[in-house]
mmCIF file of C-alpha atoms in Angstrom:
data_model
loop_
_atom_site.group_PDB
_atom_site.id
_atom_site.type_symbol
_atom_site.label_atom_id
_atom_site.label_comp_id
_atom_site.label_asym_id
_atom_site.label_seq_id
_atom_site.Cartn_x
_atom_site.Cartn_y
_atom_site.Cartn_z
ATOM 1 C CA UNK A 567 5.516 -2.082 16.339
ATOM 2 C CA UNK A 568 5.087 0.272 13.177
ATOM 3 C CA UNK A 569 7.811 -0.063 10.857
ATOM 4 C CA UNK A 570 7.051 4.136 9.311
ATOM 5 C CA UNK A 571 6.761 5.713 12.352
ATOM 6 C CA UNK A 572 5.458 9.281 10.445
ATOM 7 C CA UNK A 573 5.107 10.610 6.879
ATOM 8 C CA UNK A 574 6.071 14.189 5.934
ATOM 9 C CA UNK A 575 4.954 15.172 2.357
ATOM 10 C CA UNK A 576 6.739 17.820 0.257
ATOM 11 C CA UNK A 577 5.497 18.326 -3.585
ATOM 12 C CA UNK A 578 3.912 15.132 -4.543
ATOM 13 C CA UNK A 579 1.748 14.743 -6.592
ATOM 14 C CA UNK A 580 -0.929 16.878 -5.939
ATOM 15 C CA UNK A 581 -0.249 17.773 -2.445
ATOM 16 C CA UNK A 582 2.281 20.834 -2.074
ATOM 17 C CA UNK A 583 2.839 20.259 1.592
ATOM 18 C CA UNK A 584 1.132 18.025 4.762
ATOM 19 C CA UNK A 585 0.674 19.706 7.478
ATOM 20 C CA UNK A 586 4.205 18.662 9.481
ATOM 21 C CA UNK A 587 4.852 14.890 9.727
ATOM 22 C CA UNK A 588 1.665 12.695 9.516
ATOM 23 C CA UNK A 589 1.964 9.953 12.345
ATOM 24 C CA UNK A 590 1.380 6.031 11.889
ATOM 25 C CA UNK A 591 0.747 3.101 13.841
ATOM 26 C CA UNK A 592 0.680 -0.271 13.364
ATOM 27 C CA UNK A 593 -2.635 -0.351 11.924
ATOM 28 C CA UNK A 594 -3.900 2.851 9.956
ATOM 29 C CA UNK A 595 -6.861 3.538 8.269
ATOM 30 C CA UNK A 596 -7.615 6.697 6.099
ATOM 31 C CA UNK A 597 -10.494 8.318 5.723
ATOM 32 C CA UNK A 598 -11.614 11.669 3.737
ATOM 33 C CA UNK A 599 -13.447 13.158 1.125
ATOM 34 C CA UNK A 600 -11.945 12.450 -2.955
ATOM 35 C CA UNK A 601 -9.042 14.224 -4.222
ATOM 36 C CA UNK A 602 -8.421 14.491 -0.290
ATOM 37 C CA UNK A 603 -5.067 13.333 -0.708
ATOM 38 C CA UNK A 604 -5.875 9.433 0.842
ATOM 39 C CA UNK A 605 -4.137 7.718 -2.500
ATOM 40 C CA UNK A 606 -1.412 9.835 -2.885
ATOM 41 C CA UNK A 607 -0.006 9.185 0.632
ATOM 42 C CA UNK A 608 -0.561 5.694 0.044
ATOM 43 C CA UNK A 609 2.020 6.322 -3.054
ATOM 44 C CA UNK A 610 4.622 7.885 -1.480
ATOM 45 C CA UNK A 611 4.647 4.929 1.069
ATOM 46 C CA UNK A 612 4.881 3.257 -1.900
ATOM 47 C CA UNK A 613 8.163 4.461 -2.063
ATOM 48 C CA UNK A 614 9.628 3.524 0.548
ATOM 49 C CA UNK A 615 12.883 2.660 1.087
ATOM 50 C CA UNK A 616 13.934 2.941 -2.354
ATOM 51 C CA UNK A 617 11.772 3.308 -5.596
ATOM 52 C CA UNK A 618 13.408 1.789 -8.100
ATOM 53 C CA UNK A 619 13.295 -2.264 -7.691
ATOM 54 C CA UNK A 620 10.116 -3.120 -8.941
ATOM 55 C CA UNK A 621 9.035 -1.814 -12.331
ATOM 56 C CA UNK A 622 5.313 -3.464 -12.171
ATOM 57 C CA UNK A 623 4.517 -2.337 -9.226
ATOM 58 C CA UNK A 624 5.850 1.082 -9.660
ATOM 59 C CA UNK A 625 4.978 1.703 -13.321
ATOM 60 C CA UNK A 626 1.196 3.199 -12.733
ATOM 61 C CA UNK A 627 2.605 5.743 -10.386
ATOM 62 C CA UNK A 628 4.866 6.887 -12.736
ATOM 63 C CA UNK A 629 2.865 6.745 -15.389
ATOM 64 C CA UNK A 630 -0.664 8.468 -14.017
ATOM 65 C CA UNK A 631 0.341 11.936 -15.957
ATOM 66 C CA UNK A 632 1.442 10.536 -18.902
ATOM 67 C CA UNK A 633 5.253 10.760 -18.106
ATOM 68 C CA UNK A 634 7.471 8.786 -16.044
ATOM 69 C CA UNK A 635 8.806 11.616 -13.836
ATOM 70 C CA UNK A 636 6.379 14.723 -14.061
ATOM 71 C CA UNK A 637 3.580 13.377 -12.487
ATOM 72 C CA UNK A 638 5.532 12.561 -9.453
ATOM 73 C CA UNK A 639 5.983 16.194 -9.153
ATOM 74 C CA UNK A 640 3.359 18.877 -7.632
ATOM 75 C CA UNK A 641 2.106 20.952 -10.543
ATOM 76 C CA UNK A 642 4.494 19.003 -12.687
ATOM 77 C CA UNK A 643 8.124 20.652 -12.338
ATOM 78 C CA UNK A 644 10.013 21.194 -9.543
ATOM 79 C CA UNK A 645 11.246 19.475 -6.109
ATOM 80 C CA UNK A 646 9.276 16.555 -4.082
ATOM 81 C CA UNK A 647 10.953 15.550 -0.806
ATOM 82 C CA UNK A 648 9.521 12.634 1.435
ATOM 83 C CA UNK A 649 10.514 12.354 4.465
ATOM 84 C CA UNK A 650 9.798 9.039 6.476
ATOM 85 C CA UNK A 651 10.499 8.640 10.142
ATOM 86 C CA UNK A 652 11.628 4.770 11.160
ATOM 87 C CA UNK A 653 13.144 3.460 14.357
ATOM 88 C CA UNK A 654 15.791 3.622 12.636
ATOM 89 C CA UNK A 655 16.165 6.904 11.876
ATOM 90 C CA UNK A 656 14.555 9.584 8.950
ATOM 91 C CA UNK A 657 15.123 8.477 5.310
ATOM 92 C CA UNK A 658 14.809 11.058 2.984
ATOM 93 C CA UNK A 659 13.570 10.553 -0.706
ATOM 94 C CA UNK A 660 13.967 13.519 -3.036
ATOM 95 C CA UNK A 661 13.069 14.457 -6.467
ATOM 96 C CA UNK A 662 13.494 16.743 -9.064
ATOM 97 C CA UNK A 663 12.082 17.157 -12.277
ATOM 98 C CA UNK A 664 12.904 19.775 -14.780
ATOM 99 C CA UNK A 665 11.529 19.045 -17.678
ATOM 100 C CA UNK A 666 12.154 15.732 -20.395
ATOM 101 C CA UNK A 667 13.621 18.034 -22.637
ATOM 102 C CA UNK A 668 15.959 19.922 -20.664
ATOM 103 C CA UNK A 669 19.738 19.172 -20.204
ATOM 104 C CA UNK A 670 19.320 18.618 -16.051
ATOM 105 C CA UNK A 671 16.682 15.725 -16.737
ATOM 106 C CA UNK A 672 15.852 14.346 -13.559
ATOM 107 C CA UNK A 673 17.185 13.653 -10.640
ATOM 108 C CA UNK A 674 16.825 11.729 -7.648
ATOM 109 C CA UNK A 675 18.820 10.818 -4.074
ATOM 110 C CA UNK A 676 18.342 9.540 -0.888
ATOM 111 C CA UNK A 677 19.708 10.149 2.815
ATOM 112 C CA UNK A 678 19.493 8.049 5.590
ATOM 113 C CA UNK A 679 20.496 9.664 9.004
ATOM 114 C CA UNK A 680 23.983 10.882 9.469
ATOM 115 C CA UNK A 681 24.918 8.174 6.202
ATOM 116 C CA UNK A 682 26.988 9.841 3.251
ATOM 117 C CA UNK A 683 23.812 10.617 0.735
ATOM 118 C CA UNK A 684 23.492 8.223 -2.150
ATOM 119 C CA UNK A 685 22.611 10.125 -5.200
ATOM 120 C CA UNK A 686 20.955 8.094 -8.408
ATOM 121 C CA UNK A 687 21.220 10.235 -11.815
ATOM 122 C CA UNK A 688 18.564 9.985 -13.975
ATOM 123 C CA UNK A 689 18.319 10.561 -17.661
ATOM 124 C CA UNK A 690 15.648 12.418 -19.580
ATOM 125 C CA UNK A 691 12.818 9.796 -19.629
ATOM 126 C CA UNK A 692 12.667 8.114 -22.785
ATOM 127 C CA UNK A 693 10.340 4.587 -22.449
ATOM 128 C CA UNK A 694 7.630 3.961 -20.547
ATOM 129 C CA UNK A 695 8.849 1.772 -17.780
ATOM 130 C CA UNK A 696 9.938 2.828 -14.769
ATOM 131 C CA UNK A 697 13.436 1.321 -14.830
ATOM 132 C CA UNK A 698 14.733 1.687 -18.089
ATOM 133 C CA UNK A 699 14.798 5.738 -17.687
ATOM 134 C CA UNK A 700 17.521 4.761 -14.570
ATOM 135 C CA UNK A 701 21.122 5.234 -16.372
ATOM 136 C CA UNK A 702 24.359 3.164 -15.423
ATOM 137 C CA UNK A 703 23.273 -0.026 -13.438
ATOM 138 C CA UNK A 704 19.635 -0.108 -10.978
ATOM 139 C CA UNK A 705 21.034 -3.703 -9.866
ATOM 140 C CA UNK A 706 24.136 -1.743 -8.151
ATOM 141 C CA UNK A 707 21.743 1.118 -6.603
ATOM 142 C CA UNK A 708 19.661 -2.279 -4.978
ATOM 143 C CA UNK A 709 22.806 -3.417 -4.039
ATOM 144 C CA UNK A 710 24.010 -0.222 -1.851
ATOM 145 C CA UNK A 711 20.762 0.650 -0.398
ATOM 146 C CA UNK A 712 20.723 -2.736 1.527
ATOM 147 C CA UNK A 713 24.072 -2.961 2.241
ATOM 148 C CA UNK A 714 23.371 0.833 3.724
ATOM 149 C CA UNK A 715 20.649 -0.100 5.904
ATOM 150 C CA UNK A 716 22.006 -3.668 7.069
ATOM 151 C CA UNK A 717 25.483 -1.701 8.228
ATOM 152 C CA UNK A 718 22.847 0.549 9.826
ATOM 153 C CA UNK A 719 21.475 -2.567 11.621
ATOM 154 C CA UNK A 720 22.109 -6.062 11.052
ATOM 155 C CA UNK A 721 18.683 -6.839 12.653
ATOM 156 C CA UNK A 722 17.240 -5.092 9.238
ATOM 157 C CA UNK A 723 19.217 -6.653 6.244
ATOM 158 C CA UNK A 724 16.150 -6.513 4.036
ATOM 159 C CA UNK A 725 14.999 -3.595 5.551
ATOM 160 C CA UNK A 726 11.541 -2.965 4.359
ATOM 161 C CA UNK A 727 9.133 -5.070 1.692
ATOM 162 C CA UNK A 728 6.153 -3.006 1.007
ATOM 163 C CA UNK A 729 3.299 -4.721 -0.384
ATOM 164 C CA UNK A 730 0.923 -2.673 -2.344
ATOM 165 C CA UNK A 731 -2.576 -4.690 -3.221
ATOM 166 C CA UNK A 732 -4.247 -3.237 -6.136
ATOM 167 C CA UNK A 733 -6.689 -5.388 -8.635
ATOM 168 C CA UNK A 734 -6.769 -8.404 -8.514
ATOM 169 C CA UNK A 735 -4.680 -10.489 -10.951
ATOM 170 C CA UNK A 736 -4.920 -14.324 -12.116
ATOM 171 C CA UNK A 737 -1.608 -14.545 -13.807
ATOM 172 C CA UNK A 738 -0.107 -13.911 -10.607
ATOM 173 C CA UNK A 739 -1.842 -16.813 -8.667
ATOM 174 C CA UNK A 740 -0.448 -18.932 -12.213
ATOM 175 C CA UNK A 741 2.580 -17.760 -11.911
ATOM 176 C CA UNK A 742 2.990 -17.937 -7.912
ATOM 177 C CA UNK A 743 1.510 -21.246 -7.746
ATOM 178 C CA UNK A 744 4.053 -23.714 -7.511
ATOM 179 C CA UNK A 745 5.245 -22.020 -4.735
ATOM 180 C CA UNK A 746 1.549 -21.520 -3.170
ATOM 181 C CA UNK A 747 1.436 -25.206 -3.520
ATOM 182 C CA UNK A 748 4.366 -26.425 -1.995
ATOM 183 C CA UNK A 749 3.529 -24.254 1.150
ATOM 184 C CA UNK A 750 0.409 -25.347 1.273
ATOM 185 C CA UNK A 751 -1.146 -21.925 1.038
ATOM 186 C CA UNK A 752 -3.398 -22.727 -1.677
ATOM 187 C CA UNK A 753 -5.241 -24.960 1.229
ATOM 188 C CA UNK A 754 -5.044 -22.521 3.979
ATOM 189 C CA UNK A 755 -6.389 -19.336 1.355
ATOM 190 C CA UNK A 756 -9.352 -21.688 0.256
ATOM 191 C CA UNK A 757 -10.681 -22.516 4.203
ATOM 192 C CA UNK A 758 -10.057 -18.298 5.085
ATOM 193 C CA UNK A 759 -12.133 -17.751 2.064
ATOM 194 C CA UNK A 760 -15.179 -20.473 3.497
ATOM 195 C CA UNK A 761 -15.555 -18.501 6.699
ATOM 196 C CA UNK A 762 -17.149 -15.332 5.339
ATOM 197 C CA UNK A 763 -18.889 -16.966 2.066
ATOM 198 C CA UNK A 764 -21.834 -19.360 1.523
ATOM 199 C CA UNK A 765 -20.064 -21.987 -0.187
ATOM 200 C CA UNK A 766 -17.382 -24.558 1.659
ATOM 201 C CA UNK A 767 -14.070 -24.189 -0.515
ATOM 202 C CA UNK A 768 -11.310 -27.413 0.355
ATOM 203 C CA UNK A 769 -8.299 -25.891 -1.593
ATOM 204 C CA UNK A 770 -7.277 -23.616 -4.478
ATOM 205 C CA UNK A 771 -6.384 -25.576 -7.878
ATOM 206 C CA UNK A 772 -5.301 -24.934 -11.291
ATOM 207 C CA UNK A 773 -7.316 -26.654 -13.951
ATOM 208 C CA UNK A 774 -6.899 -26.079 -17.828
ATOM 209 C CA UNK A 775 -4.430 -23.404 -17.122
ATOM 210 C CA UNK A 776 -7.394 -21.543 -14.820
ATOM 211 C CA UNK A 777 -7.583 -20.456 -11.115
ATOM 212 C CA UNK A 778 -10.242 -22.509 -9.596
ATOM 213 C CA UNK A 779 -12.085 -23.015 -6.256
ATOM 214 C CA UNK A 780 -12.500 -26.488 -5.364
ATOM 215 C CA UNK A 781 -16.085 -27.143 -3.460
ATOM 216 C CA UNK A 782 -17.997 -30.448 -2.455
ATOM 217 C CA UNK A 783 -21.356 -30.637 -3.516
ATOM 218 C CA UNK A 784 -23.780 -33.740 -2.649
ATOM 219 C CA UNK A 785 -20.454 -35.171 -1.808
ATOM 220 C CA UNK A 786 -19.204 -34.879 -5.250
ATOM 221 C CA UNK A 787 -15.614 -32.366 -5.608
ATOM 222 C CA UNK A 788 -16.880 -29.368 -8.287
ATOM 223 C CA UNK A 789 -14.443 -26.588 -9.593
ATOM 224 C CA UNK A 790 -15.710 -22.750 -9.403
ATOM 225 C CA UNK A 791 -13.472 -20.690 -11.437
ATOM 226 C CA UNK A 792 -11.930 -17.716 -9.797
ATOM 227 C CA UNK A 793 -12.678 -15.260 -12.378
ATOM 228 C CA UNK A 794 -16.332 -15.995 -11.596
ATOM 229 C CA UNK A 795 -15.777 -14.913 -8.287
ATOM 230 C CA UNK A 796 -17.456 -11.810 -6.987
ATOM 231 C CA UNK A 797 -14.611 -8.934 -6.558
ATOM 232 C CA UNK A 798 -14.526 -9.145 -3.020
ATOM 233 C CA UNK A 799 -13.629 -12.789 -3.110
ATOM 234 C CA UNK A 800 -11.038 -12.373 -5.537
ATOM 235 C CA UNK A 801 -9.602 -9.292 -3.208
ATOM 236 C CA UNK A 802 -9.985 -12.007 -0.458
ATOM 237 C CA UNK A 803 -7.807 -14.978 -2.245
ATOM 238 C CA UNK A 804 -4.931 -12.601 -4.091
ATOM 239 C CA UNK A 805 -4.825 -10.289 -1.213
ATOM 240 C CA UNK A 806 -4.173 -13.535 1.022
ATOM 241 C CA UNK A 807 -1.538 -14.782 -2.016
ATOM 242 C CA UNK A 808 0.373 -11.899 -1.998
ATOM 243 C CA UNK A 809 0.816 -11.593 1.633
ATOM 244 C CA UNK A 810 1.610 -15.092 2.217
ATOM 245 C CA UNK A 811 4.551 -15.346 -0.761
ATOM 246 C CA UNK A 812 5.542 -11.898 -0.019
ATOM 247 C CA UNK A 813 5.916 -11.640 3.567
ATOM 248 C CA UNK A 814 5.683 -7.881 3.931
ATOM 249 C CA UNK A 815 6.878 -5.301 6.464
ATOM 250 C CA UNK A 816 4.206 -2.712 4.890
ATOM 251 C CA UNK A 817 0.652 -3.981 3.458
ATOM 252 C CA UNK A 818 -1.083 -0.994 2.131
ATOM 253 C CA UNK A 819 -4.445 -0.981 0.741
ATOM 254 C CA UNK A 820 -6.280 1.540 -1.171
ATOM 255 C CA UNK A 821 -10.161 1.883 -1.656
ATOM 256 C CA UNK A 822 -10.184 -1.204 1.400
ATOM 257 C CA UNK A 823 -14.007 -2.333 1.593
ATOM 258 C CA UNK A 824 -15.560 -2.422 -2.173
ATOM 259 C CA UNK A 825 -17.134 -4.691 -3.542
ATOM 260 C CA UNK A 826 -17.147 -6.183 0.063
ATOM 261 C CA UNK A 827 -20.310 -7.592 2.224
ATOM 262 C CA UNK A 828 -19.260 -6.208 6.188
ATOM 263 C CA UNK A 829 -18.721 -10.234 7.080
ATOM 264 C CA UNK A 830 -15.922 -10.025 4.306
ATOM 265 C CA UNK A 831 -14.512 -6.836 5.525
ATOM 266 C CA UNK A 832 -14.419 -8.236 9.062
ATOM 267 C CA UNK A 833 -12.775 -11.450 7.808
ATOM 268 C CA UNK A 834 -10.258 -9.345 6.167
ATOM 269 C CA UNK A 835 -9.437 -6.865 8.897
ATOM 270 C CA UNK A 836 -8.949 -9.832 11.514
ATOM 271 C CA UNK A 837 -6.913 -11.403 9.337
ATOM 272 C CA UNK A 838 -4.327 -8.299 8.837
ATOM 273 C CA UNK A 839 -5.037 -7.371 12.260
ATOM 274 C CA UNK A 840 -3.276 -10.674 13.607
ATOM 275 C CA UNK A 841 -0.672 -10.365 11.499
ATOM 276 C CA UNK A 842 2.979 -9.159 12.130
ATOM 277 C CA UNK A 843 3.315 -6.612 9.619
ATOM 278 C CA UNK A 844 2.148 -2.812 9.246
ATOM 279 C CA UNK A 845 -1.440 -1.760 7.695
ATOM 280 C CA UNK A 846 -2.324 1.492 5.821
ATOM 281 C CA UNK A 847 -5.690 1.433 4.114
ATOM 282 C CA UNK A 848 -7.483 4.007 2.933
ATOM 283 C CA UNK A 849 -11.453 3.307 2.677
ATOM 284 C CA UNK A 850 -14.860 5.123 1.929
ATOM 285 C CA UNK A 851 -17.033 2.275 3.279
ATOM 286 C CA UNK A 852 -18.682 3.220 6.505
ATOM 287 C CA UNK A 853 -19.051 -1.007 6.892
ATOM 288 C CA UNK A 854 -15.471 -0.894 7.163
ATOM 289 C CA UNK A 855 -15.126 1.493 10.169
ATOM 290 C CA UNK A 856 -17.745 -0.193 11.892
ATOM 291 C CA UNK A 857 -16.256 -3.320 11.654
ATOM 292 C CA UNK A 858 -12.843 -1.923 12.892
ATOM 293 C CA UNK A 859 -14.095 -0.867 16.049
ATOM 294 C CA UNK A 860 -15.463 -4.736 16.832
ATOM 295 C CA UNK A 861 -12.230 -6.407 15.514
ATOM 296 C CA UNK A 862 -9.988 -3.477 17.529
ATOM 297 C CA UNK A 863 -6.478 -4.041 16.202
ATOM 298 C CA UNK A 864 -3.812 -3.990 18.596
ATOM 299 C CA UNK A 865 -1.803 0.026 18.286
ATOM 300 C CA UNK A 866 -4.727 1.057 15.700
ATOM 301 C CA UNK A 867 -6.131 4.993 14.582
ATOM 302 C CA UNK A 868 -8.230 6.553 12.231
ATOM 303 C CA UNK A 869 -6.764 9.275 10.130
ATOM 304 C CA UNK A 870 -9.005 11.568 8.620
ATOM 305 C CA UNK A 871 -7.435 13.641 5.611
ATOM 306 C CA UNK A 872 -8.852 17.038 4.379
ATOM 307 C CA UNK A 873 -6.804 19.124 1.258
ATOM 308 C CA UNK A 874 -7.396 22.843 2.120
ATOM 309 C CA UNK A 875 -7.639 24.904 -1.193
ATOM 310 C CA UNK A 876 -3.904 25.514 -1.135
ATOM 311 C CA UNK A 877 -3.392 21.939 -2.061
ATOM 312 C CA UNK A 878 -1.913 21.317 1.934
ATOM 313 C CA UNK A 879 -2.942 18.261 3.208
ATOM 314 C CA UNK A 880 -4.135 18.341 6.961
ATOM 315 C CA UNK A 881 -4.737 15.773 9.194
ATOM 316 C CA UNK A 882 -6.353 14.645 12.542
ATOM 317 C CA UNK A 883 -6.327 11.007 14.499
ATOM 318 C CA UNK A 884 -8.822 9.050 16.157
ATOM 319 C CA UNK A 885 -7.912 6.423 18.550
ATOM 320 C CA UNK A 886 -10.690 3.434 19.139
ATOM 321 C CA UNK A 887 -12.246 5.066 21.721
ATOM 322 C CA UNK A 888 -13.185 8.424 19.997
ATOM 323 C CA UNK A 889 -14.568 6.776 17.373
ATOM 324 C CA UNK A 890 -16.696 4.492 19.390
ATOM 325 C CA UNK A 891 -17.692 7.613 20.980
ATOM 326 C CA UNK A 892 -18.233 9.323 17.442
ATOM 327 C CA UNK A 893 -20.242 6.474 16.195
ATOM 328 C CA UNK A 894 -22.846 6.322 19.746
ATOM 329 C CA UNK A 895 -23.283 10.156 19.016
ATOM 330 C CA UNK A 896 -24.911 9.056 15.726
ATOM 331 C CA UNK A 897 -21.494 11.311 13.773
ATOM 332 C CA UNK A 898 -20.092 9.421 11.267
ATOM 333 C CA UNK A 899 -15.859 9.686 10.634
ATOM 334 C CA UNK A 900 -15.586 9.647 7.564
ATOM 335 C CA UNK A 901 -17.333 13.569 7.299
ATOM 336 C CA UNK A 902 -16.379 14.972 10.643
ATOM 337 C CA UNK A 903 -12.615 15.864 8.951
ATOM 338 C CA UNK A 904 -14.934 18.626 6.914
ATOM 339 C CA UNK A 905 -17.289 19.519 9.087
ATOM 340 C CA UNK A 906 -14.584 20.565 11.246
ATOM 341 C CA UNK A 907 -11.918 22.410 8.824
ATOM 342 C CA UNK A 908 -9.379 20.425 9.715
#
C-alpha cells in the first residue's frame, strides 16, 4: 500500500503550481524531458513529514541557490505550500521566504488534518547548514511531530522514514559497518551484487580502513576495492546498505538507471519491487522502462511530467498495460508526454 497517496505542488522551486494533486502508487517511476520538473518533486517528497531532522541529507536542497531558504521558493520570494495526501489524512508543509535581510525572515508550519497547526519560526539564515538557521530547540519540534502523528495513530509512531539515495558514499559503508556486520548484511549485499556481475563476490569487508569486495579466484580469497567498482555497482552495494540499516517507508531515487547495464537495472528493480516500502524514481534510461514492464511491480505506473511555459507542471499516468501497448506500437514513454502537450 503507498504510504503518499498524492502530491500537490505550490511554489517550489521552480514549479509555480502542478496541475491539481499528482497521484502515487506503490511503485512510481518518472519520466520527462530536463528541467521537466522530475527532481524537484522528488525534493519535496523529500520533505516529507517534517524537514528539519536530518541536516546531511537536507543540506543540498537548501543549498542549490546559494541560500538556505530562497531556493526553496519559486522565483525566490514568496509562499511554497505542499500538500501530501496519506491514509492518514493531508499534511500540509508551508513556507515563506521574505528575504535574509528582512525583519519577517522565514517562516515555516505544518498542519495535519483537523490537528491544532504546529508553527516552527525561523530566523534570518545565517550558516550554511540546514539546522542551525532553526531558532529555539529542532530536538523539541522532532519531538511534537511524532508525538502528533502517533496520537493520530498508534499503528504509525515513527510515521514516515524517507530514504533519499544520491551518490554513492564510502564513509557511510565505514561508518555503518559494524552494524552491517552484525546483521549480516555485508554477506547478503555481496551475493545480490554476484547475480547481475561477472565476478562471484562471498561478502563485503573492510581492509586497511577501505570498502572491499571479497572474490575467490583459482580458489584463492582476493579483495576488489569498492572504489574501483564501476558506478552502477557501487549504486548497487550503498543503495542495498542504506535500505537495509534504514528500513524506509519512502525510497526515492533520482536519475535511476546510469551508469547501469539493463541486467543491473533489472536486479535493482526486483529487488525494490519485493520490498515492503514505497518507490519513486525518476529515470531517462529507456533500459529502465523496458525492464519494468518484465519485472511488473505489484500497484506500479509510469508518470510522465511535462513543465508548460508557465512553469505548471502537468502530468499523465500509465499503468503496465499502456505501456506494454506503447512499447509494441514502436512509441517510446519517455517522449509521448511532449508529443502530446500534456
Amino acid at each position: 500500500m503507498p504510504f503518499v497517496r498524492g502530491l500537490e505542488i505550490n511554489g517550489f522551486r521552480g514549479i509555480k503550481h502542478s496541475e491539481g494533486s499528482i497521484p502515487l502508487k506503490k511503485f512510481n517511476v518518472i519520466v520527462g524531458r530536463n528541467n521537466s520538473g522530475k527532481s524537484s518533486f522528488l525534493r519535496a517528497l523529500l520533505l516529507f513529514p517534517d524537514p528539519i531532522l536530518q541536516a546531511s541529507s537536507y543540506s543540498d536542497l537548501f543549498l542549490t541557490h546559494g541560500s538556505v531558504w530562497e531556493g526553496m521558493v519559486y522565483r525566490y520570494r514568496g509562499k511554497c505550500v505542499l500538500k501530501y495526501a496519506t491514509d492518514l489524512g493531508e499534511l500540509t508543509f508551508t513556507l515563506e521566504y521574505f528575504g535574509a535581510n528582512t525583519t519577517a525572515g522565514a517562516k515555516a508550519e505544518f498542519s495535519f488534518g483537523g490537528v491544532e497547526r504546529q508553527e516552527i519560526n525561523l530566523s534570518p539564515p545565517q550558516q550554511t547548514v540546514f539546522l542551525k538557521p532553526l531558532t529555539y530547540s529542532t530536538y523539541e519540534d522532532r519531538k511534537y511531530l511524532k508525538r502528533l502523528f502517533k496520537e493520530m495513530d498508534p499503528q504509525q509512531a515513527a510515521l514516515s522514514h524517507t530514504l533519499y539515495v544520491a551518490e554513492p558514499s564510502e564513509s557511510l559503508l565505514l561508518n555503518s559497518w559494524p552494524e552491517l556486520e552484525l546483521r549480516n548484511f555485508h554477506v547478503e549485499i555481496a551475493r545480490e551484487v554476484s547475480k547481475c556481475v561477472s565476478d562471484s563476490f562471498t561478502e563485503l569487508s573492510i581492509r586497511m580502513n577501505e570498502v572491499v569486495l571479497r572474490k575467490m579466484s583459482d580458489g584463492v580469497p582476493f579483495y576488489v576495492r569498492f572504489s574501483d567498482q564501476g558506478k552502477g555497482v557501487q549504486f548497487l552495494v550503498y543503495s542495498m546498505a542504506l535500505i537495509k540499516l534504514n528500513s524506509p517507508t519512502l525510497v526515492l531515487w533520482d536519475d535511476f538507471g546510469s551508469y547501469m547495464n539493463p541486467s543491473l537495472v533489472k536486479q535493482i528493480l526486483e529487488y525494490l519491487a519485493k520490498s515492503s516500502f514505497q518507490v519513486v524514481l525518476t529515470t531517462h534510461s529507456i533500459d529502465v522502462i523496458l525492464e519494468l514492464v518484465e519485472v511488473e511491480p505489484e500497484d506500479s505506473q509510469l508518470l510522465q511530467f511535462e513543465k508548460d511555459g508557465r512553469d505548471v507542471l502537468h502530468h499523465r499516468t500509465l499503468c503496465l498495460d499502456e505501456i506494454k501497448d506503447l512499447l509494441d506500437s514502436n512509441q517510446d514513454p519517455r517522449k509521448l508526454a511532449t508529443a502530446v502537450g500534456i
